[in-house]
XYZ file of C-alpha atoms in Angstrom:
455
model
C 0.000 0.000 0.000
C 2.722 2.513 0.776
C 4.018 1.937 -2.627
C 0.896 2.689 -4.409
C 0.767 5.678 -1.928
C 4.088 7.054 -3.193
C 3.401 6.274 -7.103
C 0.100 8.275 -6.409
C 2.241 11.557 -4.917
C 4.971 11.176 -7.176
C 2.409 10.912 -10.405
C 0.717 14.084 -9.165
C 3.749 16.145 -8.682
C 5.411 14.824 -12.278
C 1.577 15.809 -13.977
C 1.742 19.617 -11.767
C 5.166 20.071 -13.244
C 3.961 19.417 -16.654
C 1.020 21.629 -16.548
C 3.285 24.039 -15.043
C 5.527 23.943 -18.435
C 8.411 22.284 -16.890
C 9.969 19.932 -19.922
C 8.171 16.730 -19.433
C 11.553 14.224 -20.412
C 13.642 15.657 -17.549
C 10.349 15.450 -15.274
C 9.254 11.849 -16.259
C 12.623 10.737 -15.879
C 13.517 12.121 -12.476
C 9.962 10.674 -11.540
C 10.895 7.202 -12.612
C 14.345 7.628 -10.699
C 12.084 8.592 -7.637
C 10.082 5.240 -8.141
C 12.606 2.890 -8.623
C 15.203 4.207 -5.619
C 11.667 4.046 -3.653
C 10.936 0.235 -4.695
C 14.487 -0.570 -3.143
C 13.496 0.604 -0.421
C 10.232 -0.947 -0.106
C 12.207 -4.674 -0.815
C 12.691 -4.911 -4.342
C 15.932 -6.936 -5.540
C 17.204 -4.915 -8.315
C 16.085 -2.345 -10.996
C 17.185 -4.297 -13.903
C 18.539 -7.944 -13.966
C 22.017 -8.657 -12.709
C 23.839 -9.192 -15.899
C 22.921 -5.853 -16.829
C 23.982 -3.833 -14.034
C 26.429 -2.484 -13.077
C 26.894 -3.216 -9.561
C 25.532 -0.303 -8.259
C 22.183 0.274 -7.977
C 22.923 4.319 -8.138
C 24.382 3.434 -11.827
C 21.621 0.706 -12.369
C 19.282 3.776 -12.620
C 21.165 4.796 -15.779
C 21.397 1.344 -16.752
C 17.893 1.055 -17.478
C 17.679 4.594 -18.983
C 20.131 3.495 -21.481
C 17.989 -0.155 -21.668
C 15.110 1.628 -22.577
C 16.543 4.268 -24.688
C 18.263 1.245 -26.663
C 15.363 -0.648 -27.538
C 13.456 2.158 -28.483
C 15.684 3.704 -30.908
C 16.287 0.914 -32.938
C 13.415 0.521 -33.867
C 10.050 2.624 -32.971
C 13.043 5.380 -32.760
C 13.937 5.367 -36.537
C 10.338 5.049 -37.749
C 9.220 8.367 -35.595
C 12.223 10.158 -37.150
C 11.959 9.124 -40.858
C 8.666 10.048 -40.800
C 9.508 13.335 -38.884
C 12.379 14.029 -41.529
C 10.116 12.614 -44.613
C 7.499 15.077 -43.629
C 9.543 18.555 -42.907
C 11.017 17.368 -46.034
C 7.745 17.729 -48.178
C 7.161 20.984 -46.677
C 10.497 22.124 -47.788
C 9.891 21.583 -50.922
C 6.119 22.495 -51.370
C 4.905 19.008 -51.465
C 2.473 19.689 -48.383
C 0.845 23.149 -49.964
C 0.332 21.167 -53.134
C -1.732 18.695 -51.382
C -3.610 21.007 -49.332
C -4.153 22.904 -52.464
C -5.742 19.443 -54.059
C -7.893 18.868 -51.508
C -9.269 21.999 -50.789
C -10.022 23.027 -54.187
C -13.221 21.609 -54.713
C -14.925 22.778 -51.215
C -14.615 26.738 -53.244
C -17.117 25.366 -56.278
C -19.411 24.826 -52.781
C -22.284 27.334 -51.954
C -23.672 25.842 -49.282
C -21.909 27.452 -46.125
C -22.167 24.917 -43.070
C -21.690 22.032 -46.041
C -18.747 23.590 -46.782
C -17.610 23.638 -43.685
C -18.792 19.864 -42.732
C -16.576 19.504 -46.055
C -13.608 21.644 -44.485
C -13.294 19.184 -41.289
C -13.355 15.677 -43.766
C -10.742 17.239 -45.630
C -8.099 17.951 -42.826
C -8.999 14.237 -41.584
C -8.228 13.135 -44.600
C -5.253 15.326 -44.876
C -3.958 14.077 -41.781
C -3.260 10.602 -42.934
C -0.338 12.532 -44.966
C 0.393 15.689 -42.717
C 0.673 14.146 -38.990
C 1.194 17.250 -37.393
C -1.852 18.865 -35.755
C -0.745 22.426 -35.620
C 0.992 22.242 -38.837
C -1.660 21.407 -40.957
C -4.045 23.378 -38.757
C -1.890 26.436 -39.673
C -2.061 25.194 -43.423
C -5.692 25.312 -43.138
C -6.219 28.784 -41.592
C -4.355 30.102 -44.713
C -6.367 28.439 -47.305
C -9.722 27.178 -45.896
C -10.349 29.718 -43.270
C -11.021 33.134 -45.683
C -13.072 30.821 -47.485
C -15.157 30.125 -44.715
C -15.713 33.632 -43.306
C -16.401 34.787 -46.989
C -19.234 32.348 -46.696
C -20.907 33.703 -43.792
C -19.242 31.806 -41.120
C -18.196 33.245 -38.026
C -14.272 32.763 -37.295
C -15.125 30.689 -33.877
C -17.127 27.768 -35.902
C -14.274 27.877 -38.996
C -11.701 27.834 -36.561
C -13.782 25.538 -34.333
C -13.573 22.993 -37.280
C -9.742 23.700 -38.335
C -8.484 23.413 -34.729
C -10.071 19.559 -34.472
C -9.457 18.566 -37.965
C -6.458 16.109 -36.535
C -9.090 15.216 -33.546
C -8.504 11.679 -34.735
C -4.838 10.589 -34.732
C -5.328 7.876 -37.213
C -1.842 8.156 -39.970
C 0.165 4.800 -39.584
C 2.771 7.248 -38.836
C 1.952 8.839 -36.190
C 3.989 8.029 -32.777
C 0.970 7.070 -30.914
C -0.234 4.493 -33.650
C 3.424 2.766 -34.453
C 4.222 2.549 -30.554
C 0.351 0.906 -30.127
C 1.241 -1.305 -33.184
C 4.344 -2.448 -31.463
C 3.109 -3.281 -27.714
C 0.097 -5.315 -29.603
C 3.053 -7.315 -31.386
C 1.405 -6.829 -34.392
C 2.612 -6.029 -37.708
C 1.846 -1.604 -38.436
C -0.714 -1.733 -41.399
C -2.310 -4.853 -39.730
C -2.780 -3.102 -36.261
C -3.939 -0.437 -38.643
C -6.568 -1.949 -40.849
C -7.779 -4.177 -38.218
C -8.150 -2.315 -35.183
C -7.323 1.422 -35.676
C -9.193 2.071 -39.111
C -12.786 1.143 -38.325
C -13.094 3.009 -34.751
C -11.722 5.974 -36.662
C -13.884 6.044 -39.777
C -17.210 5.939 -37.335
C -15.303 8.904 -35.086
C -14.893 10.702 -38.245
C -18.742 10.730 -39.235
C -19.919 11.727 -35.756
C -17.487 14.453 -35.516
C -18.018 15.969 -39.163
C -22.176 15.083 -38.260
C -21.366 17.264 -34.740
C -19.621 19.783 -36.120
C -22.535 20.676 -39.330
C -25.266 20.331 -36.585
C -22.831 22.469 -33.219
C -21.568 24.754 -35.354
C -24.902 26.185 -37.024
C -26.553 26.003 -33.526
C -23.899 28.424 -32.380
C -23.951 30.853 -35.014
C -27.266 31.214 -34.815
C -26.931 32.027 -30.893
C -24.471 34.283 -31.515
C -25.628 35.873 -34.706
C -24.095 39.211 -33.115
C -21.265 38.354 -33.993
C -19.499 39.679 -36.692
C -16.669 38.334 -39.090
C -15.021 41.397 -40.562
C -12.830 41.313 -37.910
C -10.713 38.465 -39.279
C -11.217 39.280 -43.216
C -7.722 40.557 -42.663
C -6.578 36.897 -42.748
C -6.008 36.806 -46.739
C -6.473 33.428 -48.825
C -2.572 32.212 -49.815
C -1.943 31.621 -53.288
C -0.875 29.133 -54.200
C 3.384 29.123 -55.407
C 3.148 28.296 -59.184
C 6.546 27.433 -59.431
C 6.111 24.308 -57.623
C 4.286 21.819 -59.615
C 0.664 20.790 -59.065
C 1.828 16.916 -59.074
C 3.805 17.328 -56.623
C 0.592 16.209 -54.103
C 1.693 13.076 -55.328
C 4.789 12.580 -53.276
C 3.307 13.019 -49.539
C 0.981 10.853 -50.461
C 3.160 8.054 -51.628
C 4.476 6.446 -48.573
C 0.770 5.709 -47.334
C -0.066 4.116 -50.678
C 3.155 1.834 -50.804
C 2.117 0.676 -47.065
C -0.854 -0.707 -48.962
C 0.246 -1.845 -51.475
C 2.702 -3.991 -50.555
C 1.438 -5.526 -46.982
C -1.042 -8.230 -45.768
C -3.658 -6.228 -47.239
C -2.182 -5.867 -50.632
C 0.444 -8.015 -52.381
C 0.982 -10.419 -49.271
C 4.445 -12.012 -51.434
C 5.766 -8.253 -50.843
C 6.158 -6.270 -47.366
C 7.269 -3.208 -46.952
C 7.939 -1.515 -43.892
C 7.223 2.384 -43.104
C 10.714 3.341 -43.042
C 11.496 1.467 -45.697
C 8.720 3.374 -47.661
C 9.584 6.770 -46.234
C 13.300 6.493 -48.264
C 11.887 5.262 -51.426
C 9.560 7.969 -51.435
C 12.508 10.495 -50.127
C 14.089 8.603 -53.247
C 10.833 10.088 -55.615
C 11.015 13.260 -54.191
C 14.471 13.834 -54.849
C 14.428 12.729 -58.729
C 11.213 15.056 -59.147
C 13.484 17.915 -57.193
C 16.217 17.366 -59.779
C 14.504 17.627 -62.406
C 12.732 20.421 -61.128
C 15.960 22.164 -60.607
C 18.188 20.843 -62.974
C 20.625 21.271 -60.167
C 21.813 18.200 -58.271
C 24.301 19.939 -55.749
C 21.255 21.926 -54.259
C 18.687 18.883 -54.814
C 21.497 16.914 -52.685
C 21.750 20.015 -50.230
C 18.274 19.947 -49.809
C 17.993 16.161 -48.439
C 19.706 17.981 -45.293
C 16.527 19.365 -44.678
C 15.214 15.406 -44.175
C 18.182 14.575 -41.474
C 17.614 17.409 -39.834
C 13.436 17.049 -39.291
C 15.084 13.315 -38.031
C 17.233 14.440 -35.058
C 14.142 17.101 -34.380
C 12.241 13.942 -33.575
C 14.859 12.127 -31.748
C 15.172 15.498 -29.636
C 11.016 15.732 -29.142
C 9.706 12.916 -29.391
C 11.709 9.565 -29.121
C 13.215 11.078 -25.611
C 9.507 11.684 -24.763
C 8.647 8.222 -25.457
C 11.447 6.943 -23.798
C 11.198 9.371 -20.881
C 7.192 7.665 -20.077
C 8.616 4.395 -20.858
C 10.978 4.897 -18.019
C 8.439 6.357 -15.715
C 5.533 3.243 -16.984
C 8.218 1.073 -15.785
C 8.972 2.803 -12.205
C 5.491 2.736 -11.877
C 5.323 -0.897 -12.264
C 8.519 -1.510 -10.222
C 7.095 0.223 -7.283
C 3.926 -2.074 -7.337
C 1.102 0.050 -8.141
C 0.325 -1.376 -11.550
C -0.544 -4.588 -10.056
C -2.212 -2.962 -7.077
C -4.425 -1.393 -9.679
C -5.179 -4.619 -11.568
C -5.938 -6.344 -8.704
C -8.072 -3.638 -6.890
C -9.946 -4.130 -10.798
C -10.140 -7.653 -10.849
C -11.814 -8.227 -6.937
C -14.173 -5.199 -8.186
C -14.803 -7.348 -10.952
C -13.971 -5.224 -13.605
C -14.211 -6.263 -17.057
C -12.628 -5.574 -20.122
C -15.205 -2.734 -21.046
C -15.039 -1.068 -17.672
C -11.147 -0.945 -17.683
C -11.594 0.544 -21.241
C -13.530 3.682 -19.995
C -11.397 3.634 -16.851
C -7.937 4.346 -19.099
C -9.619 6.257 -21.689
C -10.631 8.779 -18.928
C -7.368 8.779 -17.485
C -5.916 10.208 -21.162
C -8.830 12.225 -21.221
C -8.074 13.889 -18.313
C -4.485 13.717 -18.496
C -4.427 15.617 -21.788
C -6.387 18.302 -21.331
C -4.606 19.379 -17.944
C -1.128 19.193 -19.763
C -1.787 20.073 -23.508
C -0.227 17.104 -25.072
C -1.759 13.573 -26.379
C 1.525 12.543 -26.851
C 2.467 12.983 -23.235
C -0.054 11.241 -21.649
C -0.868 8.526 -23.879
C 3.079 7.353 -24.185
C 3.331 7.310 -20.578
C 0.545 5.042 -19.899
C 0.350 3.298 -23.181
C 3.256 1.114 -21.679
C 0.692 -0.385 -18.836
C -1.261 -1.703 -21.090
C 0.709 -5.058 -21.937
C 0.672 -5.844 -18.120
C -2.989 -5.155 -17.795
C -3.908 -7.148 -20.832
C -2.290 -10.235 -19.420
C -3.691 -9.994 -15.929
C -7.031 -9.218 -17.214
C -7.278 -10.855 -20.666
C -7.726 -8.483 -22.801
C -6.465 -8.118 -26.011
C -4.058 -5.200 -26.351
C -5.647 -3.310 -29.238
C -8.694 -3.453 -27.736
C -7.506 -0.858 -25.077
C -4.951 0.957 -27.099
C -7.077 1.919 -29.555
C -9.783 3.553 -27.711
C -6.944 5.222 -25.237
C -4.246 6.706 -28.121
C -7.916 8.496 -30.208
C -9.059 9.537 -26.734
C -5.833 11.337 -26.383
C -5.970 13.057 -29.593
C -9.475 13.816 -28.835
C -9.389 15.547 -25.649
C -5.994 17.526 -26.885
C -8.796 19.467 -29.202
C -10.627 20.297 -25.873
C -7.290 21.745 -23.987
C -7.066 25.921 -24.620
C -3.208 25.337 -24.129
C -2.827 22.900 -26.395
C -0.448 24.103 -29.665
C -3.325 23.637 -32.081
C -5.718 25.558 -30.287
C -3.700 28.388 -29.412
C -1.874 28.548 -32.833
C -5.164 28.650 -34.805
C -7.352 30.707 -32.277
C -4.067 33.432 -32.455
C -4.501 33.506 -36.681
C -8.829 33.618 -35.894
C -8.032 36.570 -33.488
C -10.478 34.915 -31.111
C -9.635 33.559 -27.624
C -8.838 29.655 -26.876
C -11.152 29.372 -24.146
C -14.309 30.713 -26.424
C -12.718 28.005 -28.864
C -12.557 24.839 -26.651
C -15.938 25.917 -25.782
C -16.835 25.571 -29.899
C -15.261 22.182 -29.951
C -16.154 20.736 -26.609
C -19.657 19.298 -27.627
C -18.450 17.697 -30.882
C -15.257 16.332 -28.640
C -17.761 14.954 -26.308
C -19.084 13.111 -29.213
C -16.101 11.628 -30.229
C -14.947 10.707 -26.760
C -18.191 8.477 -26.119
C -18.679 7.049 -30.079
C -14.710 6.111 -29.605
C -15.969 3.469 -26.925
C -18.663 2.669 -27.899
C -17.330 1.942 -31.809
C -14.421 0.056 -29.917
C -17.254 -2.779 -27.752
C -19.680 -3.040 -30.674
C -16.609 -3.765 -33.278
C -14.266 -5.679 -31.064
C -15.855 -6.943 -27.266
């Protein structure tokens, strides 16, 4: 008991400190130091297995750190940072605006406002499966959907209502959350994908754009006071003719050889995502050179690749690593199994202990502003509490890494929300308040998709 008494204070000071905007990888680390020193204490025999220490159970702290930071970097570490580098690589080189361009083209032949807009939030989830950065596509958006919007009548809050959720559903097979899910299900990526992630998030999708057509309206018409001129300002970006209109093509083309060539395509051929990432990078760089006709800056240009990798390794591989390390102190001190049994003598069953973590990522990312945060630091419980309670691991990943993108679109200090509510000129809290009800939505069709489909 006094362990789960200690994981309790020490989880509660590590979450304060990352609401407070202390760096979460120094925080969760220092956390999971605090946890482990603490299960010595409490009896424990060693932090990691004797022919890996050191001797020292001061040093075996690091031990484990560089354990953890091992097996994560060879492989869930490279994917995150090819498809880091792949992507600030197609914005380099226009690849990204093209696409958005694409897509967003036919919702201007629309005259139907709120359809429009219903239009606006289906593209940027489809855009998303391409783009996997929230804020980055959300600021792609608010230069090319949002005038559009307010030309037609609607009022900044519900356009930027819609462009501020349009990555509400985390669903790219690149995204960290999805390929680390993938992994602790032992699965292979596009199978976890197809199988389990796919069908929860094309139901999500319809509620949310359904939400959003029916919220939105309601709103406007409440509010009917309010007036858009404000934000006219915001000018439409034209689109840069000297990069070619095929180039939507090439951010595209990882996703399609994933399908292509895996168990849902032709099963002779497999191709992994990182794999895929370099022969697109490949693509990319022909189409550059002949753009160019000059191979020392198409060359030069690659850089631009590396460096979006080590930006990942810097932000987001030490973050998964960091809440691996703290999932693990948490588990060495005792209090996952505390939990699981406290859940199993309440006779909890699988569905119960679904809602149970889903509102613990809920919860967790709105206070701190980050789905990644929250849902890699208790993502790595799940394998333990699938065995104990037999439950499939998808089953409870799923639901938990959508509920974390979900309630990030809720949290007014979340990047998204304050970077697209800054270009609106309207305030974050009046904009949670826009997406909260459709959120809602999501947050309760995401179970319930998950039992009906899978329990």
């Amino acid at each position: 008991m006094i362990g789960v008494i200690i994981a309790i204070i020490v989880t509660l000071i590590v979450g304060y400190m990352i609401v407070k905007k202390y760096k979460p990888q120094p925080v969760l680390i220092i956390g999971a130091f605090i946890l482990f020193t603490a299960s010595l204490m409490l009896g424990a025999n060693e932090i990691v297995p004797a022919k890996n220490g050191t001797g020292f159970w001061g040093f075996d702290l690091y031990s484990m750190l560089r354990m953890t930071l091992s097996s994560r970097v060879s492989a869930l570490g490279i994917t995150i940072m090819t498809v880091g580098g792949f992507v600030r690589y197609m914005n380099h080189i226009g690849a990204s605006k093209a696409l958005v361009h694409i897509a967003v083209n036919p919702l201007r032949k629309l005259k139907a406002p709120y359809l429009v807009l219903t239009g606006s939030y289906l593209v940027g989830q489809f855009l998303g499966l391409f783009i996997n950065s929230a804020s980055g596509l959300g600021m792609l958006l608010m230069v090319t959907m949002f005038p559009i919007l307010v030309r037609l009548g609607i009022t900044p809050l519900s356009a930027a209502a819609v462009i501020g959720t349009t990555l509400c559903i985390d669903w790219s097979p690149g995204n960290v959350g999805v390929s680390l899910a993938a992994g602790l299900s032992h699965l292979d990526l596009m199978t976890y994908w197809y199988t389990y992630e796919l069908p929860v998030c094309l139901i999500n999708i319809c509620a949310v754009a359904i939400l959003h057509f029916i919220v939105q309206q309601w709103f406007d018409k409440k509010e009917k006071g309010v007036s858009a001129e404000k934000v006219i300002e915001v000018k439409e970006e034209v689109y840069e003719e000297n990069v070619p209109i095929y180039y939507w093509i090439l951010p595209v083309l990882p996703l399609t050889l994933l399908l292509t060539f895996s168990s849902i395509g032709f099963k002779k051929v497999k191709l992994g995502i990182i794999e895929a990432m370099f022969i697109a990078l490949t693509i990319s760089m022909i189409c550059e050179f002949f753009r160019s006709k000059n191979l020392q800056q198409c060359f030069k240009d690659v850089q631009v690749f590396f460096d979006g990798m080590g930006a990942q390794f810097a932000g987001v591989v030490t973050l998964v690593v960091s809440g691996e390390m703290f999932a693990k102190g948490l588990q060495k001190i005792g209090a996952v199994n505390k939990i699981i049994m406290a859940a199993d003598h309440a006779g909890f069953t699988g569905v119960m202990m679904l809602i149970v973590m889903v509102m613990i990522i809920g919860v967790s990312t709105m206070v701190m502003g980050s789905g990644n945060a929250s849902f890699l630091t208790f993502a790595n419980l799940v394998p333990d509490i699938s065995a104990k309670l037999a439950i499939y691991p998808p089953l409870l990943l799923v639901p938990m890494e959508l509920s974390s993108s979900i309630a990030r679109s809720v949290s007014p200090i979340t990047a998204v929300i304050v970077i697209v509510a800054g270009i609106a000129q309207v305030s974050p809290i009046d904009l949670v308040k826009r997406t909260a009800i459709p959120m809602l939505g999501a947050f309760i069709v995401n179970v319930l998709a998950t039992v009906l489909l899978f329990y």
